[in-house]
Coordinates of C-alpha atoms in Angstrom, one line a residue:
Chain A
M1 CA -14.4 8.6 4.0
T2 CA -14.8 5.5 6.0
M3 CA -13.5 2.3 4.7
R4 CA -17.1 1.3 4.0
E5 CA -17.8 4.2 1.9
K6 CA -14.6 3.8 -0.1
I7 CA -15.4 0.2 -0.9
E8 CA -19.1 1.2 -1.8
E9 CA -17.7 3.8 -4.2
A10 CA -15.2 1.3 -5.7
A11 CA -18.2 -1.2 -6.2
A12 CA -20.2 1.1 -8.0
R13 CA -17.9 0.8 -11.1
Y14 CA -19.1 -2.8 -11.6
P15 CA -22.1 -4.5 -12.8
D16 CA -21.5 -7.3 -10.3
Q17 CA -20.3 -7.1 -6.7
R18 CA -17.8 -9.9 -7.0
S19 CA -15.5 -7.8 -9.3
A20 CA -15.2 -5.4 -6.5
I21 CA -13.6 -7.9 -4.2
M22 CA -10.1 -7.0 -5.4
P23 CA -10.4 -3.3 -5.2
A24 CA -12.1 -3.7 -1.8
L25 CA -9.1 -5.7 -0.7
L26 CA -6.7 -3.0 -1.7
I27 CA -8.6 -0.4 0.1
A28 CA -8.9 -2.5 3.3
Q29 CA -5.2 -3.4 3.4
R30 CA -4.4 0.5 3.1
E31 CA -6.6 1.3 5.9
R32 CA -5.7 -1.7 8.0
G33 CA -2.2 -2.5 7.3
H34 CA -2.8 -6.1 6.6
L35 CA -5.7 -8.5 6.0
P36 CA -6.3 -10.8 8.8
G37 CA -9.5 -13.1 8.6
P38 CA -11.8 -10.7 10.5
V39 CA -11.0 -7.8 8.1
L40 CA -11.7 -10.4 5.2
E41 CA -14.9 -11.1 6.6
E42 CA -15.8 -7.4 7.0
V43 CA -15.0 -6.9 3.3
A44 CA -17.2 -9.8 2.3
D45 CA -20.0 -8.3 4.5
I46 CA -19.8 -4.8 3.1
L47 CA -19.9 -6.2 -0.4
G48 CA -22.5 -8.9 0.5
V49 CA -20.5 -11.6 -1.1
E50 CA -19.5 -15.0 -0.2
R51 CA -16.6 -15.0 2.4
I52 CA -14.8 -17.7 0.5
W53 CA -14.6 -15.7 -2.6
V54 CA -12.8 -13.0 -0.6
Y55 CA -10.5 -15.6 1.1
E56 CA -9.4 -17.2 -2.1
L57 CA -8.4 -13.8 -3.7
A58 CA -6.4 -12.8 -0.5
T59 CA -4.5 -15.9 -0.6
F60 CA -4.0 -16.0 -4.4
Y61 CA -2.5 -12.4 -5.3
T62 CA 0.8 -11.7 -3.8
L63 CA 0.3 -7.9 -3.2
F64 CA -2.3 -8.9 -0.4
H65 CA -0.6 -9.7 2.9
T66 CA -2.7 -11.9 5.4
E67 CA 0.2 -11.6 7.8
P68 CA 1.5 -8.4 9.3
V69 CA 4.3 -6.4 7.3
G70 CA 6.7 -3.8 8.5
I71 CA 6.0 0.0 8.3
F72 CA 8.3 0.0 5.4
H73 CA 8.1 -3.0 3.0
L74 CA 11.5 -3.4 1.2
Q75 CA 10.5 -5.2 -2.1
L76 CA 13.6 -5.8 -3.9
C77 CA 13.4 -7.1 -7.6
D78 CA 15.5 -10.1 -8.4
N79 CA 14.4 -11.1 -11.6
V80 CA 16.7 -11.3 -14.6
S81 CA 17.1 -7.5 -15.4
C82 CA 17.9 -6.6 -11.8
M83 CA 19.9 -9.9 -11.4
L84 CA 22.1 -9.0 -14.3
R85 CA 22.7 -5.6 -12.5
R86 CA 23.7 -7.4 -9.2
S87 CA 20.6 -7.3 -7.2
E88 CA 22.0 -10.2 -5.3
D89 CA 24.7 -8.0 -3.7
L90 CA 22.2 -5.7 -2.5
L91 CA 20.0 -8.6 -1.0
R92 CA 23.0 -9.6 0.9
H93 CA 23.8 -6.3 2.2
L94 CA 20.2 -5.5 3.3
E95 CA 20.1 -8.9 5.1
E96 CA 23.2 -7.9 6.9
V97 CA 22.5 -4.5 7.9
L98 CA 19.0 -5.3 8.9
G99 CA 19.9 -8.4 10.7
I100 CA 17.0 -10.5 9.0
K101 CA 16.7 -12.9 6.3
K102 CA 14.3 -12.1 3.2
G103 CA 10.8 -12.7 4.3
G104 CA 11.6 -11.4 7.8
T105 CA 10.6 -8.4 9.6
T106 CA 12.9 -6.5 12.0
P107 CA 12.0 -6.8 15.7
D108 CA 11.1 -3.1 16.0
G109 CA 8.5 -3.7 13.1
L110 CA 10.2 -1.1 10.8
F111 CA 11.2 -3.0 8.1
T112 CA 10.0 -6.2 6.2
L113 CA 12.3 -7.6 3.5
S114 CA 11.1 -9.4 0.5
T115 CA 12.3 -10.1 -2.9
V116 CA 9.6 -9.8 -5.8
E117 CA 9.3 -10.6 -9.5
C118 CA 9.8 -7.9 -12.1
L119 CA 8.5 -4.5 -11.1
G120 CA 8.5 -3.4 -14.8
A121 CA 11.2 -0.7 -14.2
C122 CA 14.2 -2.4 -15.6
E123 CA 15.6 0.6 -17.2
M124 CA 16.8 1.6 -13.6
A125 CA 17.6 -1.8 -12.5
P126 CA 18.4 -2.9 -9.9
V127 CA 15.1 -1.5 -8.4
M128 CA 13.4 -1.7 -5.2
Q129 CA 9.7 -0.7 -4.2
V130 CA 9.2 0.7 -0.8
G131 CA 5.5 1.5 -0.1
D132 CA 4.1 3.4 -3.3
D133 CA 7.7 4.5 -4.3
Y134 CA 10.3 2.9 -6.7
H135 CA 13.8 3.5 -6.1
G136 CA 16.1 2.7 -9.2
D137 CA 19.8 2.6 -10.1
L138 CA 20.7 1.2 -6.6
D139 CA 24.0 0.5 -5.1
I140 CA 25.1 -0.2 -1.7
A141 CA 25.5 3.6 -0.8
R142 CA 22.1 4.5 -2.3
I143 CA 20.4 1.6 -0.2
D144 CA 22.2 2.8 3.1
A145 CA 21.0 6.5 2.2
L146 CA 17.6 5.3 1.8
L147 CA 17.3 3.3 4.9
D148 CA 18.8 6.3 7.0
R149 CA 15.9 8.4 5.3
L150 CA 13.3 5.9 6.0
R151 CA 14.5 5.8 9.7
A152 CA 14.6 9.6 10.0
T153 CA 11.0 9.9 8.9
V154 CA 9.9 7.5 11.7
R155 CA 11.9 9.5 14.2
Q156 CA 10.2 12.8 13.1
A157 CA 6.7 11.2 13.0
T158 CA 4.7 11.3 16.3
G159 CA 2.8 8.4 17.3
A160 CA -0.3 9.6 15.4
D161 CA 1.5 10.1 12.2
L162 CA 2.9 6.7 12.7
A163 CA -0.4 5.0 12.8
A164 CA -1.5 6.9 9.6
A165 CA 1.5 5.5 7.9
G166 CA 0.2 2.2 8.6
P167 CA 1.5 0.3 11.6
P168 CA 2.1 -3.5 11.4
G169 CA -0.4 -5.6 13.0
E170 CA -3.1 -4.8 15.3
Chain B
M1 CA 15.4 10.1 -39.3
F2 CA 12.7 8.4 -37.5
E3 CA 10.4 11.0 -35.7
P4 CA 9.1 9.5 -32.4
V5 CA 5.3 9.1 -32.4
L6 CA 4.4 7.2 -29.3
L7 CA 7.0 8.9 -27.1
R8 CA 6.8 12.3 -28.5
N9 CA 5.2 13.7 -25.2
V10 CA 7.0 11.7 -22.6
D11 CA 9.9 14.1 -22.1
V12 CA 7.9 17.3 -22.4
P13 CA 7.1 18.9 -19.2
D14 CA 3.8 18.1 -17.9
G15 CA 3.3 15.7 -20.7
H16 CA 0.8 13.9 -18.6
L17 CA -1.6 16.9 -18.4
L18 CA -4.6 17.4 -20.8
A19 CA -3.5 20.9 -21.8
T20 CA -0.2 19.6 -23.0
Y21 CA -1.9 16.8 -24.9
E22 CA -4.2 19.1 -26.6
A23 CA -1.5 21.6 -27.6
G24 CA 0.0 18.9 -29.4
G25 CA -3.2 17.9 -31.5
G26 CA -4.5 15.5 -28.8
Y27 CA -8.1 14.5 -29.1
R28 CA -8.4 15.7 -32.7
A29 CA -8.2 11.9 -34.0
L30 CA -11.1 11.3 -31.6
A31 CA -13.2 14.2 -33.1
K32 CA -12.2 13.2 -36.6
A33 CA -13.5 9.4 -36.0
L34 CA -16.9 10.5 -34.5
R35 CA -17.5 13.1 -37.1
K36 CA -16.4 11.5 -40.2
H37 CA -16.3 7.9 -39.7
T38 CA -18.8 5.2 -38.8
P39 CA -17.5 2.6 -36.5
D40 CA -17.1 0.2 -39.3
E41 CA -14.9 2.4 -41.3
I42 CA -12.4 2.9 -38.1
I43 CA -12.2 -1.0 -37.8
D44 CA -11.5 -0.9 -41.7
V45 CA -8.8 1.8 -41.3
V46 CA -7.2 -0.1 -38.5
K47 CA -7.2 -3.6 -40.5
K48 CA -5.6 -1.6 -43.4
S49 CA -2.9 -0.2 -41.1
N50 CA -1.9 -3.9 -40.4
L51 CA -1.6 -3.1 -36.6
R52 CA -0.6 -6.1 -34.8
G53 CA -1.1 -6.4 -31.1
R54 CA 1.9 -5.1 -28.9
G55 CA 1.1 -7.2 -25.9
G56 CA 3.1 -10.1 -27.2
A57 CA 0.9 -12.3 -29.4
G58 CA 0.9 -10.0 -32.5
F59 CA -2.6 -10.7 -33.4
P60 CA -4.1 -8.2 -35.9
T61 CA -6.1 -5.7 -34.0
G62 CA -8.6 -4.8 -36.7
M63 CA -9.4 -8.4 -37.4
K64 CA -9.8 -9.0 -33.5
W65 CA -12.2 -6.1 -33.5
S66 CA -14.2 -7.3 -36.3
F67 CA -15.1 -10.6 -34.6
V68 CA -17.2 -8.5 -32.2
P69 CA -20.9 -9.3 -33.1
K70 CA -22.6 -6.2 -34.3
R71 CA -25.9 -7.1 -32.4
A72 CA -25.1 -8.7 -29.2
G73 CA -28.1 -8.0 -27.2
K74 CA -25.6 -7.4 -24.3
P75 CA -23.2 -4.5 -23.3
K76 CA -19.9 -4.8 -25.0
Y77 CA -16.7 -4.2 -23.2
L78 CA -13.0 -2.8 -24.1
C79 CA -10.4 -4.2 -21.7
C80 CA -7.0 -2.5 -21.7
N81 CA -4.2 -4.8 -20.7
A82 CA -2.0 -2.7 -18.5
D83 CA -0.9 -5.6 -16.5
E84 CA 2.7 -5.3 -17.7
G85 CA 4.4 -8.2 -16.0
E86 CA 6.7 -9.8 -18.6
P87 CA 10.1 -9.5 -17.0
G88 CA 12.3 -6.9 -19.0
T89 CA 9.3 -4.9 -20.1
F90 CA 8.3 -1.4 -18.9
K91 CA 7.0 0.6 -22.0
D92 CA 3.4 0.7 -21.0
R93 CA 4.1 1.9 -17.5
I94 CA 6.1 4.9 -19.1
I95 CA 3.0 5.8 -21.6
M96 CA 0.8 5.7 -18.6
E97 CA 2.9 7.8 -16.3
R98 CA 4.0 10.4 -19.0
D99 CA 1.3 10.3 -21.7
P100 CA -1.8 8.8 -20.3
H101 CA -4.2 10.9 -22.6
Q102 CA -2.9 9.0 -25.6
L103 CA -4.0 5.9 -24.1
I104 CA -7.5 7.2 -23.3
E105 CA -8.0 8.6 -26.7
G106 CA -6.8 5.3 -28.2
M107 CA -9.6 3.6 -25.9
A108 CA -12.3 6.1 -26.9
I109 CA -11.7 5.5 -30.6
S110 CA -11.4 1.7 -30.1
A111 CA -14.6 1.6 -28.0
Y112 CA -16.5 3.6 -30.8
A113 CA -15.3 1.0 -33.3
I114 CA -16.5 -1.9 -31.4
G115 CA -19.6 -0.5 -30.0
A116 CA -18.5 -0.5 -26.1
E117 CA -19.6 2.0 -23.7
T118 CA -17.4 0.7 -20.9
A119 CA -13.7 -0.1 -20.5
Y120 CA -11.6 -1.4 -17.8
V121 CA -8.0 -0.5 -17.6
Y122 CA -6.5 -3.6 -15.8
I123 CA -3.2 -2.1 -14.4
R124 CA -0.8 -3.9 -12.2
G125 CA -1.2 -2.7 -8.6
E126 CA 2.6 -1.9 -8.2
Y127 CA 2.3 0.8 -10.7
T128 CA 1.3 3.6 -8.2
L129 CA 2.4 6.6 -10.1
A130 CA 0.7 5.4 -13.4
I131 CA -2.4 4.6 -11.5
A132 CA -2.4 8.2 -10.2
R133 CA -1.7 9.7 -13.6
L134 CA -4.2 7.7 -15.2
E135 CA -7.0 8.6 -12.7
Q136 CA -6.3 12.3 -13.1
A137 CA -6.3 12.1 -16.8
I138 CA -9.6 10.2 -16.9
A139 CA -11.2 12.9 -14.5
E140 CA -9.7 15.7 -16.9
A141 CA -10.9 14.0 -20.1
H142 CA -14.3 13.7 -18.5
A143 CA -14.4 17.2 -17.6
K144 CA -13.7 18.3 -21.1
G145 CA -16.3 15.9 -22.5
Y146 CA -13.8 13.4 -24.2
L147 CA -15.4 10.9 -22.0
G148 CA -18.9 10.6 -20.6
T149 CA -22.2 10.9 -22.4
R150 CA -22.7 12.0 -26.0
I151 CA -18.9 12.7 -26.4
L152 CA -18.3 15.8 -28.5
G153 CA -21.8 16.0 -29.5
S154 CA -22.1 12.6 -31.0
D155 CA -24.4 9.7 -30.0
F156 CA -21.3 7.7 -28.5
S157 CA -20.9 7.6 -24.7
F158 CA -18.1 6.1 -23.1
A159 CA -16.8 5.6 -19.6
V160 CA -13.1 4.3 -18.5
H161 CA -12.7 2.6 -15.1
I162 CA -9.1 1.5 -13.6
H163 CA -9.0 -1.9 -12.1
C164 CA -5.9 -2.5 -10.1
G165 CA -4.3 -5.9 -10.2
A166 CA -2.7 -7.5 -7.2
G167 CA 0.5 -9.1 -8.2
A168 CA -0.1 -12.0 -10.6
Y169 CA 1.6 -12.5 -13.8
I170 CA -0.9 -14.8 -15.3
C171 CA -3.3 -11.8 -15.4
G172 CA -1.6 -10.7 -18.6
E173 CA -3.3 -13.7 -20.5
E174 CA -6.2 -12.1 -21.4
T175 CA -8.9 -14.7 -20.3
A176 CA -7.1 -15.0 -16.9
M177 CA -7.5 -11.3 -16.7
L178 CA -11.2 -11.6 -17.5
D179 CA -11.6 -13.9 -14.6
S180 CA -9.5 -11.6 -12.2
L181 CA -11.8 -8.7 -13.3
E182 CA -14.9 -10.9 -12.4
G183 CA -13.5 -11.2 -9.0
K184 CA -12.1 -14.7 -9.3
R185 CA -8.6 -16.2 -9.0
A186 CA -6.8 -15.6 -12.4
Q187 CA -6.5 -18.6 -14.2
P188 CA -6.9 -19.0 -18.1
R189 CA -10.2 -20.1 -19.6
L190 CA -10.9 -22.6 -22.4
K191 CA -11.1 -21.1 -25.9
P192 CA -13.6 -21.1 -27.6
P193 CA -15.6 -19.2 -26.7
F194 CA -13.1 -16.4 -27.4
P195 CA -13.6 -13.0 -25.6
A196 CA -14.8 -11.3 -28.6
V197 CA -18.0 -13.4 -28.4
E198 CA -18.0 -14.4 -24.7
G199 CA -15.7 -12.3 -22.5
L200 CA -16.3 -10.2 -19.5
Y201 CA -19.4 -11.2 -17.8
A202 CA -20.1 -13.4 -20.9
S203 CA -20.4 -10.2 -23.1
P204 CA -18.6 -9.5 -26.3
T205 CA -15.4 -8.1 -25.0
V206 CA -11.9 -7.0 -26.9
I207 CA -8.7 -6.7 -24.9
N208 CA -5.8 -4.9 -26.2
N209 CA -2.5 -3.9 -24.9
V210 CA -1.7 -0.2 -23.8
E211 CA 0.7 0.3 -26.6
T212 CA -1.7 -1.2 -29.2
L213 CA -4.3 1.4 -28.1
A214 CA -1.9 4.1 -28.2
C215 CA -1.3 3.4 -31.8
V216 CA -4.7 4.0 -32.8
P217 CA -5.1 7.8 -32.6
H218 CA -2.1 8.0 -34.9
I219 CA -3.7 5.8 -37.4
V220 CA -6.9 7.6 -37.6
A221 CA -5.1 11.0 -37.6
R222 CA -2.4 10.1 -40.3
G223 CA -4.1 7.3 -42.1
P224 CA -3.3 3.5 -42.6
D225 CA -0.8 4.1 -45.5
W226 CA 1.4 6.2 -43.2
F227 CA 1.5 3.5 -40.5
R228 CA 2.3 0.8 -43.0
G229 CA 4.9 2.6 -44.5
I230 CA 7.1 2.3 -41.2
G231 CA 9.0 -1.2 -41.2
P232 CA 7.8 -4.3 -42.7
D233 CA 4.6 -4.3 -44.4
K234 CA 3.3 -7.4 -42.5
S235 CA 4.3 -6.2 -39.0
P236 CA 4.5 -2.4 -39.3
G237 CA 4.5 0.6 -37.2
P238 CA 6.3 2.6 -34.8
K239 CA 7.6 0.4 -31.9
L240 CA 8.6 0.6 -28.3
Y241 CA 11.7 -1.3 -27.4
C242 CA 12.7 -1.9 -23.6
L243 CA 16.3 -2.1 -23.1
S244 CA 17.7 -3.5 -20.0
G245 CA 20.4 -5.7 -18.3
Q246 CA 24.0 -5.6 -19.2
V247 CA 24.2 -2.8 -21.7
R248 CA 25.5 0.8 -21.5
K249 CA 22.3 2.8 -21.9
P250 CA 19.2 0.9 -20.7
G251 CA 15.9 2.7 -21.5
L252 CA 13.0 3.0 -23.5
Y253 CA 13.7 3.5 -27.3
E254 CA 11.0 4.1 -30.1
L255 CA 12.0 3.0 -33.5
P256 CA 10.6 1.3 -36.5
M257 CA 9.4 -2.1 -36.3
G258 CA 11.9 -4.4 -38.1
I259 CA 15.2 -2.6 -36.9
P260 CA 18.1 -5.1 -36.6
L261 CA 18.4 -6.3 -33.1
R262 CA 22.2 -5.4 -33.3
E263 CA 21.6 -2.0 -34.2
L264 CA 19.1 -1.4 -31.2
V265 CA 21.6 -3.1 -28.8
E266 CA 24.8 -1.9 -30.3
D267 CA 24.1 1.7 -31.6
C268 CA 21.1 3.0 -29.7
A269 CA 21.8 1.4 -26.3
G270 CA 25.6 1.6 -26.5
G271 CA 26.5 -2.0 -26.6
A272 CA 28.1 -4.0 -23.7
L273 CA 29.3 -2.6 -20.5
P274 CA 32.9 -1.5 -20.7
G275 CA 35.3 -4.4 -20.8
R276 CA 32.5 -6.9 -21.6
K277 CA 31.3 -8.5 -24.6
L278 CA 28.0 -9.4 -25.7
K279 CA 26.9 -13.0 -25.1
A280 CA 23.2 -13.4 -25.8
V281 CA 20.1 -11.3 -25.9
I282 CA 16.6 -12.0 -24.9
P283 CA 14.6 -10.1 -27.3
G284 CA 11.0 -9.9 -26.1
G285 CA 10.8 -10.6 -22.4
V286 CA 11.8 -13.9 -20.6
S287 CA 9.2 -15.7 -22.6
A288 CA 11.2 -15.1 -25.7
P289 CA 13.9 -17.5 -26.4
L290 CA 17.4 -15.9 -26.1
I291 CA 19.6 -15.4 -29.2
P292 CA 23.2 -15.9 -29.1
E293 CA 25.5 -12.9 -30.3
R294 CA 26.1 -14.5 -33.7
G295 CA 22.3 -14.2 -34.3
L296 CA 21.8 -10.5 -33.5
D297 CA 21.4 -9.5 -37.2
V298 CA 17.6 -10.5 -37.0
G299 CA 15.0 -7.9 -37.6
M300 CA 12.8 -6.9 -34.5
D301 CA 9.4 -7.8 -35.9
F302 CA 7.0 -10.5 -35.3
D303 CA 7.8 -12.5 -38.5
S304 CA 11.5 -12.1 -38.6
L305 CA 11.9 -13.0 -35.0
A306 CA 9.7 -16.2 -35.3
A307 CA 11.6 -17.3 -38.3
A308 CA 14.8 -17.1 -36.2
G309 CA 13.3 -19.3 -33.3
S310 CA 12.3 -16.4 -31.0
M311 CA 9.7 -13.9 -30.7
L312 CA 9.1 -10.2 -30.6
G313 CA 6.8 -10.9 -27.5
S314 CA 6.8 -7.5 -25.6
A315 CA 10.0 -6.2 -26.9
G316 CA 11.5 -6.4 -23.5
V317 CA 15.2 -6.8 -24.8
I318 CA 17.4 -8.0 -22.0
V319 CA 21.2 -7.9 -22.5
I320 CA 23.4 -10.7 -21.3
D321 CA 27.2 -10.2 -21.3
D322 CA 30.2 -12.8 -21.2
S323 CA 30.5 -12.4 -17.5
T324 CA 27.2 -14.2 -16.9
C325 CA 26.4 -17.7 -16.5
I326 CA 23.5 -18.8 -18.8
V327 CA 22.5 -21.9 -16.5
K328 CA 22.0 -19.2 -14.0
V329 CA 19.9 -17.1 -16.2
A330 CA 17.8 -20.0 -17.2
T331 CA 17.2 -21.0 -13.7
R332 CA 16.2 -17.6 -12.8
I333 CA 13.7 -17.4 -15.6
I334 CA 12.3 -21.0 -14.9
E335 CA 11.9 -20.0 -11.2
F336 CA 9.9 -16.9 -12.4
F337 CA 7.7 -19.2 -14.4
H338 CA 7.3 -21.6 -11.6
H339 CA 6.3 -19.0 -9.2
E340 CA 3.7 -17.4 -11.4
S341 CA 2.3 -20.6 -12.7
C342 CA -1.5 -20.4 -11.7
G343 CA -1.7 -24.1 -11.0
K344 CA -4.6 -24.9 -13.1
C345 CA -2.9 -27.4 -15.2
T346 CA -0.5 -30.3 -14.4
P347 CA 2.2 -30.1 -17.0
C348 CA 2.8 -26.3 -16.0
R349 CA 2.4 -26.5 -12.3
E350 CA 4.3 -29.8 -11.6
G351 CA 6.7 -29.7 -14.7
L352 CA 8.2 -26.5 -14.0
N353 CA 8.7 -27.5 -10.2
W354 CA 10.6 -30.3 -11.5
V355 CA 12.7 -28.2 -14.0
V356 CA 13.6 -25.8 -11.1
K357 CA 14.9 -28.7 -9.2
V358 CA 17.1 -30.0 -11.9
L359 CA 18.3 -26.5 -12.9
R360 CA 19.3 -25.5 -9.4
R361 CA 21.3 -28.6 -8.8
V362 CA 23.1 -28.2 -12.1
E363 CA 23.9 -24.7 -11.4
A364 CA 25.2 -25.4 -7.9
G365 CA 27.7 -28.0 -9.2
Q366 CA 25.6 -31.0 -8.1
G367 CA 24.0 -32.0 -11.5
A368 CA 24.3 -35.7 -12.5
P369 CA 24.9 -37.6 -15.8
G370 CA 21.5 -37.6 -17.5
D371 CA 20.3 -34.2 -16.4
M372 CA 20.5 -32.8 -20.0
E373 CA 18.2 -35.5 -21.2
Q374 CA 15.9 -35.0 -18.0
L375 CA 15.7 -31.4 -18.9
E376 CA 14.8 -32.0 -22.7
A377 CA 12.3 -34.6 -21.5
L378 CA 10.6 -32.3 -19.1
C379 CA 10.4 -29.4 -22.0
K380 CA 8.8 -32.1 -24.2
G381 CA 6.1 -32.9 -21.5
I382 CA 5.4 -29.2 -20.9
F383 CA 5.6 -27.6 -24.4
G384 CA 2.1 -27.8 -26.3
N385 CA 0.5 -29.5 -23.4
T386 CA -0.6 -26.6 -21.2
F387 CA -3.5 -24.7 -20.9
C388 CA -2.1 -21.2 -21.7
A389 CA 1.2 -19.9 -23.2
L390 CA 2.9 -19.4 -20.0
G391 CA 4.1 -23.2 -19.9
D392 CA 5.1 -22.9 -23.7
G393 CA 7.0 -19.8 -23.0
A394 CA 9.1 -21.6 -20.3
A395 CA 9.9 -24.5 -22.3
M396 CA 10.8 -22.5 -25.4
G397 CA 13.2 -20.4 -23.4
L398 CA 14.9 -23.4 -21.7
R399 CA 15.2 -25.1 -25.1
A400 CA 16.9 -22.3 -26.6
A401 CA 19.4 -22.1 -23.7
L402 CA 20.0 -25.8 -24.0
A403 CA 20.6 -25.6 -27.6
H404 CA 22.8 -22.4 -28.0
F405 CA 24.8 -22.9 -24.7
E406 CA 24.9 -26.9 -24.4
D407 CA 28.6 -26.7 -23.4
E408 CA 28.0 -24.4 -20.4
F409 CA 25.4 -26.9 -18.9
V410 CA 27.6 -29.7 -19.9
T411 CA 30.6 -28.0 -18.0
H412 CA 28.5 -27.5 -14.9
I413 CA 27.5 -31.3 -14.8
E414 CA 31.1 -32.6 -15.7
E415 CA 33.3 -30.2 -13.6
R416 CA 30.3 -30.2 -10.7
R417 CA 30.8 -26.5 -10.3
C418 CA 29.6 -23.2 -12.0
P419 CA 32.7 -22.0 -14.1
F420 CA 31.5 -18.3 -13.4
H421 CA 31.9 -18.6 -9.5

């Protein structure tokens, strides 16, 4: 299905097209990696809604990225339950081994490092979301093993696979 | 010995599949409701059960349903609040990942009771596995005729749609959720009108939490007296408790409402980590004021915790031990509320910004004389003056930390350092 078809299918669930903006933005972000202005306008045009409505959602909700993010977006929870399980140590370690500060992306475009509010998986604190997957009960050794695994996926992937995984930027 | 009700399927292999759910008696409560009861009778059964909303506010569910006008002249909607964002809470995620049909059956019965033909499950976007499982379960239920037109040969037709959130805690506030569902920035609405009269698309709407809806099939199957027989009469039923933080066995526990907090933390979850001592517990997600160790004998139900100056909230129980600085915990909690403030009203938006600045300097050992009074004044300016409960929750939590651990704050200011670093 094209992006347009996916968005139109999602929009059929609502009596009002405006309700479909959020699902449409999630679809567009999966397809395009992030949501720069031209993508927002494309979404508005597909749904036939005001562009400002699309812009205001894309800049309000934290899961929408108007700027490029790395192939692997490391989202480390640092809310109370994870903090009590020393998520700070993990953040410091990640900043050190990746050579970036939180909010930054590695020069090769592989990793973006963010801290996020509670992921709703406190039973496995400290926890980090990477793409669709949750990784819990983390410590420094497990973080290192995870980074190795993620790097290996990219090494194995061909250029085409890499593009399918959602490259950063245009 | 208490037999789990809500979690009975979660550790069963393939507990998320329709076949497993049916084998355990699943969808028989829906069949019973459609064949033997009128919608009003279902509302009555739920009223008699004294089921109270599990999302945090504890409002009586049957009463909420009865506010929906019988003849509205408009479609009615059921919304399932699955935007589980209260820090320390993960119960709804586990129900949706491992037993999604329990929720779907609960929604179908609830929709029949209020006369809704459409439901939206507003689920947080991060919950990718729960979303996939719920999508699969909806498709299975549809194929088997538990959803769709003329369900099980009745006149009742009902469809469930998933609506993914995109990372905004405020969407857990029911009117902000409705604005978000309508494709707007999530900001709470003025009440009245209440959603039961004018909710989604200005139509009558009931918003219930995942766990609340999951209780409904059991109440219909076993009767309201069974439900009321578990825990305190005014706040009864089986309850999910999310244990996290500095405790030996974090996890999701199902026990009767009203179980003493100390029993939950020390006996069920194994107590403090080796070599540490319990210092305080947040009983209901970070909106709930913390309780110092000496207060842990309180019962985990809406009324007992309110009487103890805290609240059951989402039953996200966060355990804090003696190695942890309360000023640091309080700072992190207020940083969260500040980050998630939707920006609509000034006391919350500006007040929390100010509180964060004061707390950060106190924690960093740069506090000044007068900061304690400043914090109290800010709490007073926020509490009761905000549009929704977000600001109140922040102020109540901070006040409890200041009241129970005043000496820790004062030590930070007087010694100009954090004694835990």
